[in-house]
PDB file of C-alpha atoms in Angstrom:
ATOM      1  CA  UNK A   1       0.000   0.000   0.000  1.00 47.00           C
ATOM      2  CA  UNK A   2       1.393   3.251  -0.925  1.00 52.00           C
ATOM      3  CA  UNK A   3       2.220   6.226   1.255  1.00 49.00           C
ATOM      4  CA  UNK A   4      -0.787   8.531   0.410  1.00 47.00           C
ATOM      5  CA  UNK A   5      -3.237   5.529   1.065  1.00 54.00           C
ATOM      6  CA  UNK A   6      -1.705   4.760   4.871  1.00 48.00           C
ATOM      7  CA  UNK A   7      -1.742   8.652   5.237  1.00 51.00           C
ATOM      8  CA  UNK A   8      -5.337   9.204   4.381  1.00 52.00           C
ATOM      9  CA  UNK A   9      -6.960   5.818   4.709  1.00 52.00           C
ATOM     10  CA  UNK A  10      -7.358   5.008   1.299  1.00 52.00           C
ATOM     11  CA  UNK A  11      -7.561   1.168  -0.539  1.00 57.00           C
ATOM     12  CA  UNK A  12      -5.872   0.691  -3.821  1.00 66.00           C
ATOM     13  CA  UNK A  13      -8.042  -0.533  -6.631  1.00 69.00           C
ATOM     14  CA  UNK A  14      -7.919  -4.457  -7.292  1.00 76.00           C
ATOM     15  CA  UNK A  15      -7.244  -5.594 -11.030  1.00 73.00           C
ATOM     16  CA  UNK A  16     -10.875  -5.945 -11.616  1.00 73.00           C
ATOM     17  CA  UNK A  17     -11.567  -2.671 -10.625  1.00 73.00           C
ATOM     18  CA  UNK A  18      -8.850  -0.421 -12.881  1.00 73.00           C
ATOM     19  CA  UNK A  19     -10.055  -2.952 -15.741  1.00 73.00           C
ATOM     20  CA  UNK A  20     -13.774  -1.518 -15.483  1.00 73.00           C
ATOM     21  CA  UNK A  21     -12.777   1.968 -14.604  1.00 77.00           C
ATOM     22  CA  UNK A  22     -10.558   1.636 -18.113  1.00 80.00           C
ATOM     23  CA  UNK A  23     -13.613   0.274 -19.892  1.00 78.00           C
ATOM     24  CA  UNK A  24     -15.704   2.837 -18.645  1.00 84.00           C
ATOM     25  CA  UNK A  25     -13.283   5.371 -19.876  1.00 89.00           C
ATOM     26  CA  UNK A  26     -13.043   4.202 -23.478  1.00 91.00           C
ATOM     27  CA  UNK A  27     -16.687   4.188 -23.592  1.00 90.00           C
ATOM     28  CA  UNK A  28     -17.171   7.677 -22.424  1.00 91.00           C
ATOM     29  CA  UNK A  29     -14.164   8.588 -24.794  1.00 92.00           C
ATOM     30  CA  UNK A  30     -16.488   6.978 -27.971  1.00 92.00           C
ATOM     31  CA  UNK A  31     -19.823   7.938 -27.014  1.00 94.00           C
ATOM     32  CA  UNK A  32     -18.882  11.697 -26.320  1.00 93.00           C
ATOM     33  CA  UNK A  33     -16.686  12.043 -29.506  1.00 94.00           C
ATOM     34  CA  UNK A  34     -19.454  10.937 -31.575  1.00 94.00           C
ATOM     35  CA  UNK A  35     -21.853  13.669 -29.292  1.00 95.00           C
ATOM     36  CA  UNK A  36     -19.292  16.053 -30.218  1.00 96.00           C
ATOM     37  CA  UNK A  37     -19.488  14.699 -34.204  1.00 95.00           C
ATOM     38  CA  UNK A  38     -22.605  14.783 -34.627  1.00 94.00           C
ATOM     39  CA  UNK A  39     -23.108  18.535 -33.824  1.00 94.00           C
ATOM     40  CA  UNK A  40     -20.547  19.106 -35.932  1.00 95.00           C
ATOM     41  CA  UNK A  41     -22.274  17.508 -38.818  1.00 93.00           C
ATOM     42  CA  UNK A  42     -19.833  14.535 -39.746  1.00 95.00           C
ATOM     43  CA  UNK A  43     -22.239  11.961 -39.307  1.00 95.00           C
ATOM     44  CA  UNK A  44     -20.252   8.972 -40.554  1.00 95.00           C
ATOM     45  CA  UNK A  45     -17.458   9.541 -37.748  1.00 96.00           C
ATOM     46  CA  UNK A  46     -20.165   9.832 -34.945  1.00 96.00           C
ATOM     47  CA  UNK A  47     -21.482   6.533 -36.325  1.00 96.00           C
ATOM     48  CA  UNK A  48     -18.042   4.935 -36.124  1.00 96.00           C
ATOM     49  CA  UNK A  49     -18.159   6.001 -32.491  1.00 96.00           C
ATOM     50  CA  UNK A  50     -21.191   5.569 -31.276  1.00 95.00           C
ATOM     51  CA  UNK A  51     -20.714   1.899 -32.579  1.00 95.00           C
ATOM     52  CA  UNK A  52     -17.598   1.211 -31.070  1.00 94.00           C
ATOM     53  CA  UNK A  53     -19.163   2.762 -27.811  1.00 95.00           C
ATOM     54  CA  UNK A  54     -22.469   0.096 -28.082  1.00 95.00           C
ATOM     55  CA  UNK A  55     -19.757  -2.688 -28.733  1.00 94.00           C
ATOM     56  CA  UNK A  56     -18.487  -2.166 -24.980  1.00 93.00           C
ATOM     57  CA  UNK A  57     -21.615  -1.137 -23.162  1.00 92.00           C
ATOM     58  CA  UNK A  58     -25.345  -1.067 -24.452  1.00 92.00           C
ATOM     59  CA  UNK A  59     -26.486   2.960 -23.157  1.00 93.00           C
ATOM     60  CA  UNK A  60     -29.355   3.836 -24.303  1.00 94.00           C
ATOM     61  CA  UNK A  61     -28.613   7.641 -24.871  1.00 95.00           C
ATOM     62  CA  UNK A  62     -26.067   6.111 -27.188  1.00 95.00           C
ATOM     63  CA  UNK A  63     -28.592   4.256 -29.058  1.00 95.00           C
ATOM     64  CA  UNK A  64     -30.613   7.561 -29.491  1.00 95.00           C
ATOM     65  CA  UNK A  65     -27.821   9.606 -30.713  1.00 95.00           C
ATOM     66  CA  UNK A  66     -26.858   6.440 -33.379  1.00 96.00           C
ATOM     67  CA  UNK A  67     -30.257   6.599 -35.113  1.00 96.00           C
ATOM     68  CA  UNK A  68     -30.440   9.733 -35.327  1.00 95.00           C
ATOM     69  CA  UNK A  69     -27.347   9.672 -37.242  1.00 96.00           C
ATOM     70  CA  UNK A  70     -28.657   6.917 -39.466  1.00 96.00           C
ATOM     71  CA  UNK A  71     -31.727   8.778 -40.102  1.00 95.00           C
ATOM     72  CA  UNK A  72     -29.459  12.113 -41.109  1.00 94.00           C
ATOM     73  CA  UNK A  73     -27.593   9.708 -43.456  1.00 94.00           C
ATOM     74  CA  UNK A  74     -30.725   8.160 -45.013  1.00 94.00           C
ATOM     75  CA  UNK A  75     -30.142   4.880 -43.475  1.00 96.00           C
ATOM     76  CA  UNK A  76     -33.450   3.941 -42.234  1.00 95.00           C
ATOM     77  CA  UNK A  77     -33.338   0.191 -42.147  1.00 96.00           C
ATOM     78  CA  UNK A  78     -30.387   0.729 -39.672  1.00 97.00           C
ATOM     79  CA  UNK A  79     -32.101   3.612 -37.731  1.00 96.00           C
ATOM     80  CA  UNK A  80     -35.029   1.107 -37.404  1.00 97.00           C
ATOM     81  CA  UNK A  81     -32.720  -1.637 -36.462  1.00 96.00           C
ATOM     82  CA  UNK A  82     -31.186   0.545 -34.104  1.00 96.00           C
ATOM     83  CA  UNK A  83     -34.456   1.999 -32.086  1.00 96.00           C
ATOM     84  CA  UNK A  84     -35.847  -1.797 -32.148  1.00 96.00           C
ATOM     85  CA  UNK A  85     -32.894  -2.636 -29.802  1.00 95.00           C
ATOM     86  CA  UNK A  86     -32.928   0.232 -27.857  1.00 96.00           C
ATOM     87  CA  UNK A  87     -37.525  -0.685 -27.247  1.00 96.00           C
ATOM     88  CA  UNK A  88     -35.959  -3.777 -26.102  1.00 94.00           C
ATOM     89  CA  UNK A  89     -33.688  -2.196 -23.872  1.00 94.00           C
ATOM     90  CA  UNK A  90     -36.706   0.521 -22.385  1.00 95.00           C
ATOM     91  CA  UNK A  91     -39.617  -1.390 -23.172  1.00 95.00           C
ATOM     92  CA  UNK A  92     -42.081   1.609 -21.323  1.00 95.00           C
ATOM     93  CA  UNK A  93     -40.625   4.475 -22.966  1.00 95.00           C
ATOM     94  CA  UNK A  94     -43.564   5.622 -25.361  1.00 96.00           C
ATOM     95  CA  UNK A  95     -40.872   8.291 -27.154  1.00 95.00           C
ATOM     96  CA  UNK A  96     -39.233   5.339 -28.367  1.00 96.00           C
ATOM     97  CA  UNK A  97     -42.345   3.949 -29.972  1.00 97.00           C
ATOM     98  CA  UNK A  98     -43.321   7.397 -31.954  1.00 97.00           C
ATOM     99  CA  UNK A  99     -40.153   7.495 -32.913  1.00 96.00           C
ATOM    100  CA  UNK A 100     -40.472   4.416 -34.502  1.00 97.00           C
ATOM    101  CA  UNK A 101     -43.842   5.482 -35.749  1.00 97.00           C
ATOM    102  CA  UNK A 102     -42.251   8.603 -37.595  1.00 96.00           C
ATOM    103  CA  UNK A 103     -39.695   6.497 -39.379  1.00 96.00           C
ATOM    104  CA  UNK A 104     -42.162   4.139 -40.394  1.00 96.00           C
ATOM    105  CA  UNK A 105     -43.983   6.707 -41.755  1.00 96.00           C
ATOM    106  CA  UNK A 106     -40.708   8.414 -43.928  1.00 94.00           C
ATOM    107  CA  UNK A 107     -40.241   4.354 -44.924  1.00 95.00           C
ATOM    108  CA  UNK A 108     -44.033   3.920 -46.349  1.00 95.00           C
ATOM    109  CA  UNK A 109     -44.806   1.283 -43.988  1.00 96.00           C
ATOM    110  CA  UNK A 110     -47.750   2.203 -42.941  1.00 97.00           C
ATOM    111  CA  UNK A 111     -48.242  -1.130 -41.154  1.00 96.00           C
ATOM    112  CA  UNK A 112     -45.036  -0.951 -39.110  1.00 96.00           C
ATOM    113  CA  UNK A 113     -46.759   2.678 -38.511  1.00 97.00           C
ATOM    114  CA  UNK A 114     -49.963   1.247 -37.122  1.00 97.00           C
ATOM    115  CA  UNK A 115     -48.599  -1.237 -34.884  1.00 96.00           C
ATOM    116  CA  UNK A 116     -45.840   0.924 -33.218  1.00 97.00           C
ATOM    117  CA  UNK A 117     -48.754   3.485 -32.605  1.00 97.00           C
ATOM    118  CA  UNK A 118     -50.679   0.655 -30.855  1.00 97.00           C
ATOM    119  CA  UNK A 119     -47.611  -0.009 -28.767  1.00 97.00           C
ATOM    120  CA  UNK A 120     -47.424   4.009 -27.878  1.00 97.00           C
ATOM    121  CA  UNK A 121     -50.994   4.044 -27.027  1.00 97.00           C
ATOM    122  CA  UNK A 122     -50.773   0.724 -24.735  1.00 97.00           C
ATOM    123  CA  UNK A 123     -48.572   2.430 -22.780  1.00 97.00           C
ATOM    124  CA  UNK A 124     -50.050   5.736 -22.486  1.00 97.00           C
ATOM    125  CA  UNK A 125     -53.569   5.668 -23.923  1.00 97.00           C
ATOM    126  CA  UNK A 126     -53.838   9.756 -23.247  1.00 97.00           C
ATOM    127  CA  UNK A 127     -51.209  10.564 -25.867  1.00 97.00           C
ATOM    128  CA  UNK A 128     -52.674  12.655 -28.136  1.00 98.00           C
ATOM    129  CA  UNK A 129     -49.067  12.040 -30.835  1.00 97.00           C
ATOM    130  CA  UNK A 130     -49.420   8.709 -30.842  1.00 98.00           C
ATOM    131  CA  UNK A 131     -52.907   9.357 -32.089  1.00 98.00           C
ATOM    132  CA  UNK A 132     -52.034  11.669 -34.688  1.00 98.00           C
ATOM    133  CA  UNK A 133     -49.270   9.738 -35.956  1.00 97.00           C
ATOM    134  CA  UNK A 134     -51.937   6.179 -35.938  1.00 98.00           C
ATOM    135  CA  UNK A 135     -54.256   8.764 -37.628  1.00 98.00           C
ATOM    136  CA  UNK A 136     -51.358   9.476 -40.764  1.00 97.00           C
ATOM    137  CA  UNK A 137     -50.442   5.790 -41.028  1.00 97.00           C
ATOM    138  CA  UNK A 138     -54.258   4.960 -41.528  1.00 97.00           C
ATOM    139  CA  UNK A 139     -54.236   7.488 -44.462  1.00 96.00           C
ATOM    140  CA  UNK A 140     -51.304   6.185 -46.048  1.00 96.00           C
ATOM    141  CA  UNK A 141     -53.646   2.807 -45.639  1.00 96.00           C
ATOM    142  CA  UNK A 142     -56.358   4.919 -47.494  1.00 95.00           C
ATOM    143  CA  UNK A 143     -58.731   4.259 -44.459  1.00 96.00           C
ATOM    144  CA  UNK A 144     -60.116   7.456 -44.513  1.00 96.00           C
ATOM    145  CA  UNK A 145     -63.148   7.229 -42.159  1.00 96.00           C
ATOM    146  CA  UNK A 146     -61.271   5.772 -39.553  1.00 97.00           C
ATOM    147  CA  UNK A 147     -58.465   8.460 -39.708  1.00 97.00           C
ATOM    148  CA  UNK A 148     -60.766  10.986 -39.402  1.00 97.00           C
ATOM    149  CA  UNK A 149     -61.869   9.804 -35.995  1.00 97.00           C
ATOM    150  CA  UNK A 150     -58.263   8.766 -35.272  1.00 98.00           C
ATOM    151  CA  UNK A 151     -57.400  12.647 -35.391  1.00 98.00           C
ATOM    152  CA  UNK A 152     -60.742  13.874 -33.645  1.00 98.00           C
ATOM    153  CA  UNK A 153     -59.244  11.850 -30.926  1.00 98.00           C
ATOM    154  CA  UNK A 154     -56.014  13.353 -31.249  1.00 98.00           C
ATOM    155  CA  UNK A 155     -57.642  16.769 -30.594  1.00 98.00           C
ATOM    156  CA  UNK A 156     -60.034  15.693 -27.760  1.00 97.00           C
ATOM    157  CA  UNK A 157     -56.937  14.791 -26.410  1.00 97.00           C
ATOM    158  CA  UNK A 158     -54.619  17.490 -26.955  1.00 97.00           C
ATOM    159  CA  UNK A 159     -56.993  20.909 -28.289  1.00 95.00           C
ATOM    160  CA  UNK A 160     -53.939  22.778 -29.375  1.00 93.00           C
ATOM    161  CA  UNK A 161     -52.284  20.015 -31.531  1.00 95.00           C
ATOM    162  CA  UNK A 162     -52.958  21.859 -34.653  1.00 96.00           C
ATOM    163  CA  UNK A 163     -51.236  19.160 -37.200  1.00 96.00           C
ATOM    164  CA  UNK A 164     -54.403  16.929 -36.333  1.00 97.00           C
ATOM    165  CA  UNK A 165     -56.613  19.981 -37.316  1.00 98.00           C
ATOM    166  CA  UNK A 166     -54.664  20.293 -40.821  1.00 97.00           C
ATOM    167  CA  UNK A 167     -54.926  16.219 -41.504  1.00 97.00           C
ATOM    168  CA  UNK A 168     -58.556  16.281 -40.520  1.00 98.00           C
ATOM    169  CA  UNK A 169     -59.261  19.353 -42.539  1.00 98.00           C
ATOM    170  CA  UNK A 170     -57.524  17.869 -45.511  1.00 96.00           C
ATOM    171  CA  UNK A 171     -59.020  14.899 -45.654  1.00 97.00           C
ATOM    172  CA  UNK A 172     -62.856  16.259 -45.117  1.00 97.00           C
ATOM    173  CA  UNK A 173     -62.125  18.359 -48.204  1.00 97.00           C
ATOM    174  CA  UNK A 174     -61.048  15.349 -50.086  1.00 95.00           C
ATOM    175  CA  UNK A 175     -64.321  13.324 -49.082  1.00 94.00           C
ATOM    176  CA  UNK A 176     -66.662  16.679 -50.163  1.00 94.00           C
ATOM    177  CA  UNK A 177     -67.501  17.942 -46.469  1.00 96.00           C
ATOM    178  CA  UNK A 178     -66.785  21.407 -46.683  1.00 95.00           C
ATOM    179  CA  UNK A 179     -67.889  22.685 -44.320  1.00 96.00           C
ATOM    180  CA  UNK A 180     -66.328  20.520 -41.679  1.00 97.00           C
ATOM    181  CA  UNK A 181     -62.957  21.257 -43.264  1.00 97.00           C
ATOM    182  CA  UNK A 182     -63.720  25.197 -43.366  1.00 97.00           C
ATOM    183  CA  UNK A 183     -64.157  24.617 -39.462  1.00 97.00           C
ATOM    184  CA  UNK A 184     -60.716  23.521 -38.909  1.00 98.00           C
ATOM    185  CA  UNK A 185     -59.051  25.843 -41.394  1.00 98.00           C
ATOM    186  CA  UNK A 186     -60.518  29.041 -40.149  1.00 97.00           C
ATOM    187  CA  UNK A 187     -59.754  27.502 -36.193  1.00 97.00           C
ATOM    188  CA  UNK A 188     -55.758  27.128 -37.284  1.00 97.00           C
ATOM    189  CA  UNK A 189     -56.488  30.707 -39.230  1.00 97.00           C
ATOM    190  CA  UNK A 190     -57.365  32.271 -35.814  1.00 96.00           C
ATOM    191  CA  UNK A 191     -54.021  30.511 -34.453  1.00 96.00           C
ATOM    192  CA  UNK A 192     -51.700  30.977 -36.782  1.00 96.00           C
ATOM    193  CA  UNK A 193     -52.539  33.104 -39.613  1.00 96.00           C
ATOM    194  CA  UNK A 194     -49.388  33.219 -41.633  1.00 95.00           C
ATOM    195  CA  UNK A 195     -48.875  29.549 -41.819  1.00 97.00           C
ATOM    196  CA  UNK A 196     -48.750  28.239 -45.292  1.00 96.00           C
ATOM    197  CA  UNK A 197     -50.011  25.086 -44.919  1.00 97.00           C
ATOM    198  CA  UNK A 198     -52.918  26.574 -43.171  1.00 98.00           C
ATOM    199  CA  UNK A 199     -53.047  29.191 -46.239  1.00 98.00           C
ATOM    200  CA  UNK A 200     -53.462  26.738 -48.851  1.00 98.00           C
ATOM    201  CA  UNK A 201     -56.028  24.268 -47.313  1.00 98.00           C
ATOM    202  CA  UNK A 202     -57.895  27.596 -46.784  1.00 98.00           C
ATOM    203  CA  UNK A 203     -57.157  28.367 -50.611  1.00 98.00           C
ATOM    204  CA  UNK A 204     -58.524  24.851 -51.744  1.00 97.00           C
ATOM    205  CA  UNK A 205     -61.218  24.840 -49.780  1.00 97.00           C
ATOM    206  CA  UNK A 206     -62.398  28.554 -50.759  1.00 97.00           C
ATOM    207  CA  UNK A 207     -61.540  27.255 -54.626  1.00 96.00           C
ATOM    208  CA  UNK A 208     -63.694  24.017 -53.627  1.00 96.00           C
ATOM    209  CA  UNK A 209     -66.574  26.259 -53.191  1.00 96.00           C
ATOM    210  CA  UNK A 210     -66.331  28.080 -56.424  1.00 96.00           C
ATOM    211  CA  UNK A 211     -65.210  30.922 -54.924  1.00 97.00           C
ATOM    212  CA  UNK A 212     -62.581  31.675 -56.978  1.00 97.00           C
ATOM    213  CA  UNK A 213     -61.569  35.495 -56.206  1.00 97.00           C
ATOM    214  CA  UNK A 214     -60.965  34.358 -52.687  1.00 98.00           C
ATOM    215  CA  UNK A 215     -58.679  31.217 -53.140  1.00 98.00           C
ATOM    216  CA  UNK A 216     -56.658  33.688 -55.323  1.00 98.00           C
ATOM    217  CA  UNK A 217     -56.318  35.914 -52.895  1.00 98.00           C
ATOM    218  CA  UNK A 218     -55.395  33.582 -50.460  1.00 98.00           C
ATOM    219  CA  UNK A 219     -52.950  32.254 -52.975  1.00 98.00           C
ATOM    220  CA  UNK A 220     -51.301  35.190 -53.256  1.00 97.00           C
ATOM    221  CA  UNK A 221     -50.552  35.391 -49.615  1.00 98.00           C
ATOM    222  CA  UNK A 222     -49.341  31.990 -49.441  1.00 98.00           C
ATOM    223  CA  UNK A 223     -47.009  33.181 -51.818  1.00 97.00           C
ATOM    224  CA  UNK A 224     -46.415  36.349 -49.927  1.00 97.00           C
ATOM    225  CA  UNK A 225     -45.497  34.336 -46.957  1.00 96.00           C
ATOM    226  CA  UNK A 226     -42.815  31.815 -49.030  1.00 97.00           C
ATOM    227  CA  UNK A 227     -42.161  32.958 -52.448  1.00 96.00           C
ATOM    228  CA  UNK A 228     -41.122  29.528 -53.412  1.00 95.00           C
ATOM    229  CA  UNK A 229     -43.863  27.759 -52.667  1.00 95.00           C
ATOM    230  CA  UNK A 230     -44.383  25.541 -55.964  1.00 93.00           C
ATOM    231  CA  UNK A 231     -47.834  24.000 -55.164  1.00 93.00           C
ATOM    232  CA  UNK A 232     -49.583  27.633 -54.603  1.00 96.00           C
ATOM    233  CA  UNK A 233     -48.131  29.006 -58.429  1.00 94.00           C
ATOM    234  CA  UNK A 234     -49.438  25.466 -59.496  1.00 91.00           C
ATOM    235  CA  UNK A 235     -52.616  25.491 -58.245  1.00 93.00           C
ATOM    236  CA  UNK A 236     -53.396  29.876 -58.502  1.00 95.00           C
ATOM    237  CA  UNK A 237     -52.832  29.400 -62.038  1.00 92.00           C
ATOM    238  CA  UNK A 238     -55.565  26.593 -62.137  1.00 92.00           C
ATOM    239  CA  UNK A 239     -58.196  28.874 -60.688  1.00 94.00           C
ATOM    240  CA  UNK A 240     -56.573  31.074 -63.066  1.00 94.00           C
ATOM    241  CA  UNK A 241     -57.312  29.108 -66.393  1.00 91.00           C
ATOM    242  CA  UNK A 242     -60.792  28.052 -64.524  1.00 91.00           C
ATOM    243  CA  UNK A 243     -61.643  31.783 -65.025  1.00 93.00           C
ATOM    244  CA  UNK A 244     -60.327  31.907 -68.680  1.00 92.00           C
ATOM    245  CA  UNK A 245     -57.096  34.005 -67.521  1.00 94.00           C
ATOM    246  CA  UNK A 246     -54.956  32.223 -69.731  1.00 90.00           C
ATOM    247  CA  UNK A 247     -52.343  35.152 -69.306  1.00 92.00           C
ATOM    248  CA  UNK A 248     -52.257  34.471 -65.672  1.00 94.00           C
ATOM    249  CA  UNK A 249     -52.388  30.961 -65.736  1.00 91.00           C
ATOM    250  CA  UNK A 250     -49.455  30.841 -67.934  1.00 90.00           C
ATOM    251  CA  UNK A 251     -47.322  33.551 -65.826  1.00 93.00           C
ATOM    252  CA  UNK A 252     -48.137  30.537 -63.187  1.00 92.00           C
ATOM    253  CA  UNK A 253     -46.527  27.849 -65.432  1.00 89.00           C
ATOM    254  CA  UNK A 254     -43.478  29.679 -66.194  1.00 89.00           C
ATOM    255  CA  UNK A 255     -42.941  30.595 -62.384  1.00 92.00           C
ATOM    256  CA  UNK A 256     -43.287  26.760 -61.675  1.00 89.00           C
ATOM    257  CA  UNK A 257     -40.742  25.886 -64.172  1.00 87.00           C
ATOM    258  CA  UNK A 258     -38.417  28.451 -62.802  1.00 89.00           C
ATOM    259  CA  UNK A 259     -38.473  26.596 -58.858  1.00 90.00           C
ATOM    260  CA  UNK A 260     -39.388  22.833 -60.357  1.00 87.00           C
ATOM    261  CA  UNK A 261     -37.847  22.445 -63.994  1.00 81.00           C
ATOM    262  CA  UNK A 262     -39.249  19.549 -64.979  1.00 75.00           C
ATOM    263  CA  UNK A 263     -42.553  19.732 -63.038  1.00 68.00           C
ATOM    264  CA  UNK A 264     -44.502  19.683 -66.390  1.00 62.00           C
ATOM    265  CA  UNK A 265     -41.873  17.051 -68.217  1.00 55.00           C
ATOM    266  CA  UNK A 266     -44.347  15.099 -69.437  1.00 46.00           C
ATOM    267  CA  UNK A 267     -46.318  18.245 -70.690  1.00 43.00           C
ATOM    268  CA  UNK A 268     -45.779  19.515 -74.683  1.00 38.00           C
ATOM    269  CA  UNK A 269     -45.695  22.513 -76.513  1.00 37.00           C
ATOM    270  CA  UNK A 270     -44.520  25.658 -76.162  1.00 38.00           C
ATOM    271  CA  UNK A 271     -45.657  29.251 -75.082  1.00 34.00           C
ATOM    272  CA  UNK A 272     -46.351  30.592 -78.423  1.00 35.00           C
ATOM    273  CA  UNK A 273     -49.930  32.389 -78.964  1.00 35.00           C
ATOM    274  CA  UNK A 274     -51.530  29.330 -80.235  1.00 42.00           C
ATOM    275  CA  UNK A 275     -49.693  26.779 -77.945  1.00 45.00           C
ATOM    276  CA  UNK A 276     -50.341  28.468 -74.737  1.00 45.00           C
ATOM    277  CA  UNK A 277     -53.269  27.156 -73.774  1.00 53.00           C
ATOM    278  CA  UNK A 278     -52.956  23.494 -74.457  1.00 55.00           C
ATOM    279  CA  UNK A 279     -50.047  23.793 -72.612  1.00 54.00           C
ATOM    280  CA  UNK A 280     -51.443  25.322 -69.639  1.00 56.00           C
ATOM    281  CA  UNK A 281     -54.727  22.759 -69.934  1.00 57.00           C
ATOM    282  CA  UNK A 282     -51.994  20.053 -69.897  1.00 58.00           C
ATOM    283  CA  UNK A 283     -50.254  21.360 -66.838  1.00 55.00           C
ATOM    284  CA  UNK A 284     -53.712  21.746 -64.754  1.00 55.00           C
ATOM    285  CA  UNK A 285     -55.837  18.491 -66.307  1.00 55.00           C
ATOM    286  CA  UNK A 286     -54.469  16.035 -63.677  1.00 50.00           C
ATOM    287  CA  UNK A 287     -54.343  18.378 -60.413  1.00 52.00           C
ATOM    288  CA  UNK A 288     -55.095  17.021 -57.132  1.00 50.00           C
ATOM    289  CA  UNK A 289     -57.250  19.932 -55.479  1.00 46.00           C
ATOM    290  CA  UNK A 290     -57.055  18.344 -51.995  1.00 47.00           C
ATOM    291  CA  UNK A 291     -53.144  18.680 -51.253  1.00 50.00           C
ATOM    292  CA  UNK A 292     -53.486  15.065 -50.033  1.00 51.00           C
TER     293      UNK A 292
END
């Protein structure tokens, strides 16, 4: 025993116990390199680290911070992978779950979706997110009706949650119920006014009702609020060619082609004086009004 230990009453450390202080060392040396990686956007190192640092001790703040990184790389099979193990490793943490549920839903799999959700909601029943997110994975399973009520439970749940007022909305416009859809839009209006998303359900609904001066106004202030906004030229210069402004509808077209070039590839002709409006008619004939 050394001189400082008889002194102060100290015990030196047996084999077993410098052996697991240096493991513990090279795993806070991996896991906070690839911390200090990943904010500095090199995403493949902090993956190299954060693996090396789940090869010596399963953490589960580790397993976070890997698929994250996945998910930033585009690797969403190993991001999935990755928040599987850590479920396994906190079985009763619902953020975990709607995690899962959000990648699912970037992946398509809208089954994967649905089932993760039900895991959320066994766990906490009152989550009004795990709702919302079961209510998007139903429309990607085009069960309509039952989304609907899968966001109306959302907001029962959780009033402010303004995403499940913008799905619901959507979809009642798609299935004709106006007025139900006007509802939510002019509630999310009164909240946030500027929105864009808000703007242009507001826009298709008003253009819905034949009311064509006021979804062009609204329009316009989408585009006011984010010049680039490719869906608002698109669909202002529908209502535009509606109303027989070909002029319009065609200023429209060539703004579109200026943010998406080949947003119209499969559209001929040209802009000439004859060729302008089969063109624009060509552009609009297929248009989804409903944004869904």
């Amino acid at each position: 025993m050394g001189l400082w230990n008889l002194l102060f009453g100290g015990d030196e450390k047996t084999p077993e116990q410098e052996q697991a202080a240096e493991v513990s060392k090279k795993f806070d040396l991996f896991k906070y390199d690839g911390v200090k990686a990943m904010k500095m956007g090199q995403v493949d190192y902090a993956v190299r680290c954060f693996t090396e640092a789940l090869a010596i001790q399963e953490d589960g703040e580790c397993m976070d911070y890997l698929a994250q990184c996945y998910m930033r790389a585009g690797q969403l099979d190993e991001a999935m992978a990755t928040l599987s193990r850590l479920a396994e490793l906190v079985p009763d943490n619902v953020g975990v779950y709607l995690q899962m549920a959000r990648l699912a839903f970037m992946q398509e799999d809208y089954e994967a979706m649905t089932a993760t959700c039900a895991k959320a909601m066994e766990i906490e029943p009152e989550s009004a997110t795990a709702h919302l997110l079961n209510g998007q994975a139903l429309v990607g399973q085009g069960k309509m009706i039952e989304a609907i009520a899968m966001f109306t439970k959302a907001i029962s749940l959780n009033e402010g949650l303004g995403d499940a007022y913008l799905q619901r909305g959507r979809l009642l416009l798609a299935m004709g119920d106006m007025q139900s859809a006007d509802a939510d839009a002019d509630y999310l209006l009164s909240v946030v006014p500027d929105n864009e998303d808000v703007l242009m359900l507001k826009a298709r609904i008003e253009h819905a009702k034949g009311k064509a001066a006021e979804a062009i106004a609204i329009y316009n202030k989408v585009i006011d609020v984010n010049p680039f906004n490719a869906d608002a030229y698109k669909e202002r210069g529908k209502v535009k060619f509606e109303q027989g402004d070909t002029i319009g509808a065609k200023e429209d077209v060539e703004k579109l082609l200026e943010l998406m070039p080949d947003a119209l590839s499969n559209v001929s002709g040209d802009y000439s004086a004859d060729g302008v409006e089969h063109k624009v008619k060509q552009a609009y004939s297929n248009l989804n009004p409903f944004g869904i």
